[in-house]
PDB file of C-alpha atoms in Angstrom:
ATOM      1  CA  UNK A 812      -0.744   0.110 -18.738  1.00 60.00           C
ATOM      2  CA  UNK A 813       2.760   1.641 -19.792  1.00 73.00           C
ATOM      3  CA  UNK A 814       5.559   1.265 -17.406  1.00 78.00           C
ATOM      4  CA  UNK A 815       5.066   4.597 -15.702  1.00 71.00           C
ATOM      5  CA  UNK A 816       2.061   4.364 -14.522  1.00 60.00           C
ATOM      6  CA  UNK A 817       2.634   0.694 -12.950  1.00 64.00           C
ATOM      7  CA  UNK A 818       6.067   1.873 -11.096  1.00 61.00           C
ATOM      8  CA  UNK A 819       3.711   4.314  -9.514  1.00 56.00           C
ATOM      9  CA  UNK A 820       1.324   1.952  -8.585  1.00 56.00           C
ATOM     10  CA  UNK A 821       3.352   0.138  -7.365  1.00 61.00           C
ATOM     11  CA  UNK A 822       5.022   2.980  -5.278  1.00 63.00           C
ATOM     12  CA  UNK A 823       1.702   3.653  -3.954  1.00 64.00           C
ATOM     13  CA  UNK A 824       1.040  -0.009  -2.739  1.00 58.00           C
ATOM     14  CA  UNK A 825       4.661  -0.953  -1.679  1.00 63.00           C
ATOM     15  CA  UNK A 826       4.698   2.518   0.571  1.00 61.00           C
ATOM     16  CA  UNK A 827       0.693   2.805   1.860  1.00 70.00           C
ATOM     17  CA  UNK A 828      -0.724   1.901   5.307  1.00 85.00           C
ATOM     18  CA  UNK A 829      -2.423  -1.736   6.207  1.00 85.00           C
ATOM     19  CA  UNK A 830      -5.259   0.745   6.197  1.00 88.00           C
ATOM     20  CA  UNK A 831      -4.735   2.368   3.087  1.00 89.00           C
ATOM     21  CA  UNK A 832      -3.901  -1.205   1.437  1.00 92.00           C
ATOM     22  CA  UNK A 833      -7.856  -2.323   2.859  1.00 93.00           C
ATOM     23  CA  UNK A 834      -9.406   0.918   1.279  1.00 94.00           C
ATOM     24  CA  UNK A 835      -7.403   0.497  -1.979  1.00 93.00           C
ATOM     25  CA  UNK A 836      -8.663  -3.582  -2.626  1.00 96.00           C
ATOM     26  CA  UNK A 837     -12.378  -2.071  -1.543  1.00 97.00           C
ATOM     27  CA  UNK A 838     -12.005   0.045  -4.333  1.00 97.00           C
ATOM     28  CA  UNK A 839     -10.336  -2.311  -7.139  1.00 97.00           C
ATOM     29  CA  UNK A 840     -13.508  -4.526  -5.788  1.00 98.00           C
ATOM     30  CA  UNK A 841     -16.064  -1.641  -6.847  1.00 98.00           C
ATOM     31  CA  UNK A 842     -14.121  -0.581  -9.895  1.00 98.00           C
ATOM     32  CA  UNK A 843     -13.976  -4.011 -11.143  1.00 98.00           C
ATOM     33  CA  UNK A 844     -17.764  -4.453 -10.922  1.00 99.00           C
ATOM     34  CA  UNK A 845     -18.522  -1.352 -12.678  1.00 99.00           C
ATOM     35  CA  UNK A 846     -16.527  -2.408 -15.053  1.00 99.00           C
ATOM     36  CA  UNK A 847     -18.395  -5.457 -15.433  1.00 99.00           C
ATOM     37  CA  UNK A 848     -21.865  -3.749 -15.335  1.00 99.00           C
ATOM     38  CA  UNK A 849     -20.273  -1.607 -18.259  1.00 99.00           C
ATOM     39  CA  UNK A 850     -19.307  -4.541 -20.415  1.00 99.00           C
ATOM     40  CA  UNK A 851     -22.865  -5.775 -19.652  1.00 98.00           C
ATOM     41  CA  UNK A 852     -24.008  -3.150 -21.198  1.00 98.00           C
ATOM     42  CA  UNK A 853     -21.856  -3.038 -24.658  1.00 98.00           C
ATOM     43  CA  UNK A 854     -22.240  -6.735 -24.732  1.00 98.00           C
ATOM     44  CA  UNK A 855     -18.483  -7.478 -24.158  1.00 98.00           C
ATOM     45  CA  UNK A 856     -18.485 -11.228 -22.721  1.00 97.00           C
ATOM     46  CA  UNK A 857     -14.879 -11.519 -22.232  1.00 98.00           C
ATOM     47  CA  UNK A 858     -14.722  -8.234 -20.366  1.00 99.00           C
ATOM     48  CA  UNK A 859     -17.252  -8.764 -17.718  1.00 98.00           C
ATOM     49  CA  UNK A 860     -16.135 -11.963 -17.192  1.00 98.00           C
ATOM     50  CA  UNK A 861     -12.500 -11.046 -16.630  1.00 98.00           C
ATOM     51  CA  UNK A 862     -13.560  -7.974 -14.569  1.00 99.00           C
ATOM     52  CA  UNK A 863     -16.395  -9.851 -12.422  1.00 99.00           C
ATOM     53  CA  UNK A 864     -13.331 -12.573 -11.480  1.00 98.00           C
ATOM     54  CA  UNK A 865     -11.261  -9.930  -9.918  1.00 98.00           C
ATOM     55  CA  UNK A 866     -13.877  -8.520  -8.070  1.00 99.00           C
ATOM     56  CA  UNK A 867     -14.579 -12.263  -7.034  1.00 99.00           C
ATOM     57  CA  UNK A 868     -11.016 -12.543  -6.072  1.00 98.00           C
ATOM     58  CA  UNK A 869     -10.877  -9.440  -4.403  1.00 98.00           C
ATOM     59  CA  UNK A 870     -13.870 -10.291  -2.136  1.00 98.00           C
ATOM     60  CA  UNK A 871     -12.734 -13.865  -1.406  1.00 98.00           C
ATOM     61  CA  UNK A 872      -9.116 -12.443  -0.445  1.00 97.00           C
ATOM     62  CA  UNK A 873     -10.677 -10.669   2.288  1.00 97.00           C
ATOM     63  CA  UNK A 874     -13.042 -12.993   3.164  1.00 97.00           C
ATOM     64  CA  UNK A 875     -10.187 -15.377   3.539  1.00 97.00           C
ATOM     65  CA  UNK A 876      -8.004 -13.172   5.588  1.00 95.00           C
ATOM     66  CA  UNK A 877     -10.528 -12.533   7.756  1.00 94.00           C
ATOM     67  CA  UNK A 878      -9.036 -12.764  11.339  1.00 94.00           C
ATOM     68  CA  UNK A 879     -12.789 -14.565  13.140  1.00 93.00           C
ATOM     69  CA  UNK A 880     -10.685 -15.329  16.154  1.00 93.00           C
ATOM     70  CA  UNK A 881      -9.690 -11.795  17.286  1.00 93.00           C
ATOM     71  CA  UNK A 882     -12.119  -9.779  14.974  1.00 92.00           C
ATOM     72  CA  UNK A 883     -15.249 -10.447  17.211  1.00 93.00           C
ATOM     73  CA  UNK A 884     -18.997  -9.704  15.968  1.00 94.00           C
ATOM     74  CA  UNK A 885     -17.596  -7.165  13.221  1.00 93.00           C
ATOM     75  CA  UNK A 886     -15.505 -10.481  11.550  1.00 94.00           C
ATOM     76  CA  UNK A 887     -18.536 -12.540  11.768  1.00 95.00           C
ATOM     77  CA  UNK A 888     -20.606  -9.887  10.052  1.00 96.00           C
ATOM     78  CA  UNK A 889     -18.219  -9.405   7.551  1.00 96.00           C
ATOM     79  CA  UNK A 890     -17.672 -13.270   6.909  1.00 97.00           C
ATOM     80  CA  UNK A 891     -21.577 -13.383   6.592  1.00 97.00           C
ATOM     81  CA  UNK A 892     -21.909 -10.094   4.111  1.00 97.00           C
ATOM     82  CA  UNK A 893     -18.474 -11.213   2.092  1.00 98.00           C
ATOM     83  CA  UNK A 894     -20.166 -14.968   1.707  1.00 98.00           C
ATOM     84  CA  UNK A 895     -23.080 -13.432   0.486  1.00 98.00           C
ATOM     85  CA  UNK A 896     -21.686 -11.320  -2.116  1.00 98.00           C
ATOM     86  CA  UNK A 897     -19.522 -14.350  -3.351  1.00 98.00           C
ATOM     87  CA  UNK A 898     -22.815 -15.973  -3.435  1.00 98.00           C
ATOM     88  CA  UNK A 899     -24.373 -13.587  -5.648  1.00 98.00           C
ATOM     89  CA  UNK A 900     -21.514 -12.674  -8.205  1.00 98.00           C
ATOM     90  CA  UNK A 901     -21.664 -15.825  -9.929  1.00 98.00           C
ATOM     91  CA  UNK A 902     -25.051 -14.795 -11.307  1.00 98.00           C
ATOM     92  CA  UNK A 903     -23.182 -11.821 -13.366  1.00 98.00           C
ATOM     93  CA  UNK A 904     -21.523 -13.728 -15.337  1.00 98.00           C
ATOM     94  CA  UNK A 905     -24.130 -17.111 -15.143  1.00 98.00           C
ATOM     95  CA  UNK A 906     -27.206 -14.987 -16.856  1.00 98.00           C
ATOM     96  CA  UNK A 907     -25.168 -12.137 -17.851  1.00 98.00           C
ATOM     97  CA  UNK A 908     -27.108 -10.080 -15.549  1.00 98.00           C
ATOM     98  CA  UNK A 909     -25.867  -6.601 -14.215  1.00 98.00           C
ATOM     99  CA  UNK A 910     -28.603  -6.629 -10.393  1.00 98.00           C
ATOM    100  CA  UNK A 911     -26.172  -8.967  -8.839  1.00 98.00           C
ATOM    101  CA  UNK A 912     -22.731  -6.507  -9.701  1.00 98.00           C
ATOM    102  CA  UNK A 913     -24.779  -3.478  -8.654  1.00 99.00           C
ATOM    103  CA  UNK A 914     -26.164  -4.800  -5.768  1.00 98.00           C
ATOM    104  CA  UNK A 915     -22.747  -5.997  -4.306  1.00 98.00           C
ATOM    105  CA  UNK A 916     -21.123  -2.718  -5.329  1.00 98.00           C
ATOM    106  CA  UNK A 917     -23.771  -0.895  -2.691  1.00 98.00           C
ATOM    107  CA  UNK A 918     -22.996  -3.221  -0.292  1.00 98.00           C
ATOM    108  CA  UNK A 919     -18.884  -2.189  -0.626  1.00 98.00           C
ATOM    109  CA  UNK A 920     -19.474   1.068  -0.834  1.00 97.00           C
ATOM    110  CA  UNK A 921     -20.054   1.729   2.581  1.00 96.00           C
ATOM    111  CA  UNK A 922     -17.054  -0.672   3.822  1.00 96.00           C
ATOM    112  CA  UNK A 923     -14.425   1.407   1.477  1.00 96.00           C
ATOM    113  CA  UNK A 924     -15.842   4.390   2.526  1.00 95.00           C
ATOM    114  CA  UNK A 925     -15.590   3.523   6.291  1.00 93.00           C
ATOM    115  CA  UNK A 926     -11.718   2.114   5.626  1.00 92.00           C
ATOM    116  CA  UNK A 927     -10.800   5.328   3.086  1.00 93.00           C
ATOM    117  CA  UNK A 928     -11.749   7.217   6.565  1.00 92.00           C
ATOM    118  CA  UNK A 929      -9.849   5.007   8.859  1.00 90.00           C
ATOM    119  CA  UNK A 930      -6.867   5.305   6.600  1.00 88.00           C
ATOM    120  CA  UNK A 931      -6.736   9.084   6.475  1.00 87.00           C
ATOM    121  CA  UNK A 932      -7.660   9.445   9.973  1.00 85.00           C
ATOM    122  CA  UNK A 933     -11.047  10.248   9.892  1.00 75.00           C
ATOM    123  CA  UNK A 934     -12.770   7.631  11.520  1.00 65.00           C
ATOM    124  CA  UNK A 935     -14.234   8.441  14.955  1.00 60.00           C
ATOM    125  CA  UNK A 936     -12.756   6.577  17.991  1.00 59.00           C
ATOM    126  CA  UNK A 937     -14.743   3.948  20.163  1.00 62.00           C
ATOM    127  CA  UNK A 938     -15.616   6.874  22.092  1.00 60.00           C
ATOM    128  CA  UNK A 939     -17.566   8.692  19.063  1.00 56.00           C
ATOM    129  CA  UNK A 940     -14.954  11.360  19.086  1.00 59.00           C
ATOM    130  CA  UNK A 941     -13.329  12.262  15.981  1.00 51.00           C
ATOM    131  CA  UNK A 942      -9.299  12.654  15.676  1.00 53.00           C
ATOM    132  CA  UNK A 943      -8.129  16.038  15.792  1.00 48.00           C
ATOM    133  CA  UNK A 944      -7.609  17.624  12.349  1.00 45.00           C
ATOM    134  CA  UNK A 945      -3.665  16.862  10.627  1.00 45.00           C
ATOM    135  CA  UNK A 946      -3.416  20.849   9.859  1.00 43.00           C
ATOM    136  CA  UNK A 947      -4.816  23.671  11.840  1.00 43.00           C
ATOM    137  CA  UNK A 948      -7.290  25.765  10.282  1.00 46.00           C
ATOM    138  CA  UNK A 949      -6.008  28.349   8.295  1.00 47.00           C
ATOM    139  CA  UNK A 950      -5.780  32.039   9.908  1.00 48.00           C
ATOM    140  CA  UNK A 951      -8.769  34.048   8.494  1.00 50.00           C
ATOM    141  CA  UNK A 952      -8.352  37.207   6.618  1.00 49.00           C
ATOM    142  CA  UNK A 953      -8.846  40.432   8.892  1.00 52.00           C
ATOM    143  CA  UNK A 954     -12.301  41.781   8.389  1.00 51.00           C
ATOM    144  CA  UNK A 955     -13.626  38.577   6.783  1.00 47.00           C
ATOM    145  CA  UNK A 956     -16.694  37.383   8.764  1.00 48.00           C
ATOM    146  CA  UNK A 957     -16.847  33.424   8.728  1.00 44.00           C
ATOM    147  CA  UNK A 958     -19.579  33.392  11.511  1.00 44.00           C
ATOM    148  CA  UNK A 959     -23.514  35.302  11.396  1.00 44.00           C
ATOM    149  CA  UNK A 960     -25.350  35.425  13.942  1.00 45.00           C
ATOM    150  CA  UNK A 961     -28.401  37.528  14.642  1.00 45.00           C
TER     151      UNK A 961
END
């Protein structure tokens, strides 16, 4: 990676949300497994194994960090699901096996999706309600229907 591109990085991480950080290690977590399905795949030994570790660490950072005390039934669910998937990876790299990367990589999909949402105010409030939008909606050009009814 040249030096640009990791002062920017690092910009990104050193200035983003607690949110934002939790979406961003989601994805590293998924990006790292596809990786390692990929070197599956062109039979690169080193690769997957380097790329199926920092998923692994990834996953066991947050498992670790897990606050069980405060975070209620949603912790415990997440302990459970993030033991699981520690449980599994192993197998990538023990029979060089691609199921176990996939698998796990459904199962984080829906987690980054639900924190990428929290982190750019998407995510619906206990209520069910949904934030007001950031922007108003843009002004409509005159005679441009945007609504048919019958």
């Amino acid at each position: 990676m040249n030096d640009n591109v990791s002062k920017y990085l690092n910009q990104q991480v050193m200035t983003a949300s607690p949110a934002k950080l939790v979406s961003m290690l989601y994805d590293r977590a998924i990006m790292s497994l596809k990786d390692a399905v990929s070197a599956i795949e062109a039979g690169e030994i080193e690769r997957r194994w380097k790329a199926n570790a920092r998923a692994i660490e990834i996953i066991g950072h947050m498992w670790s960090t897990l606050d069980r005390e405060k975070g209620g039934e949603i912790a415990a669910n997440l302990d459970s699901l993030f033991s699981y998937m520690l449980g599994r990876l192993p197998q990538v790299d023990f029979q060089n096996d691609p199921a176990p990367a996939q698998e796990v990589i459904e199962l984080l999909k829906p987690l980054a999706r639900s924190w990428r949402d929290v982190a750019e105010g998407r995510a619906a409030r206990p209520d069910g309600t949904l934030p007001a939008p950031a922007m108003p909606p843009q002004p409509q050009s005159p005679g441009v229907r945007t609504s048919f009814s019958a």
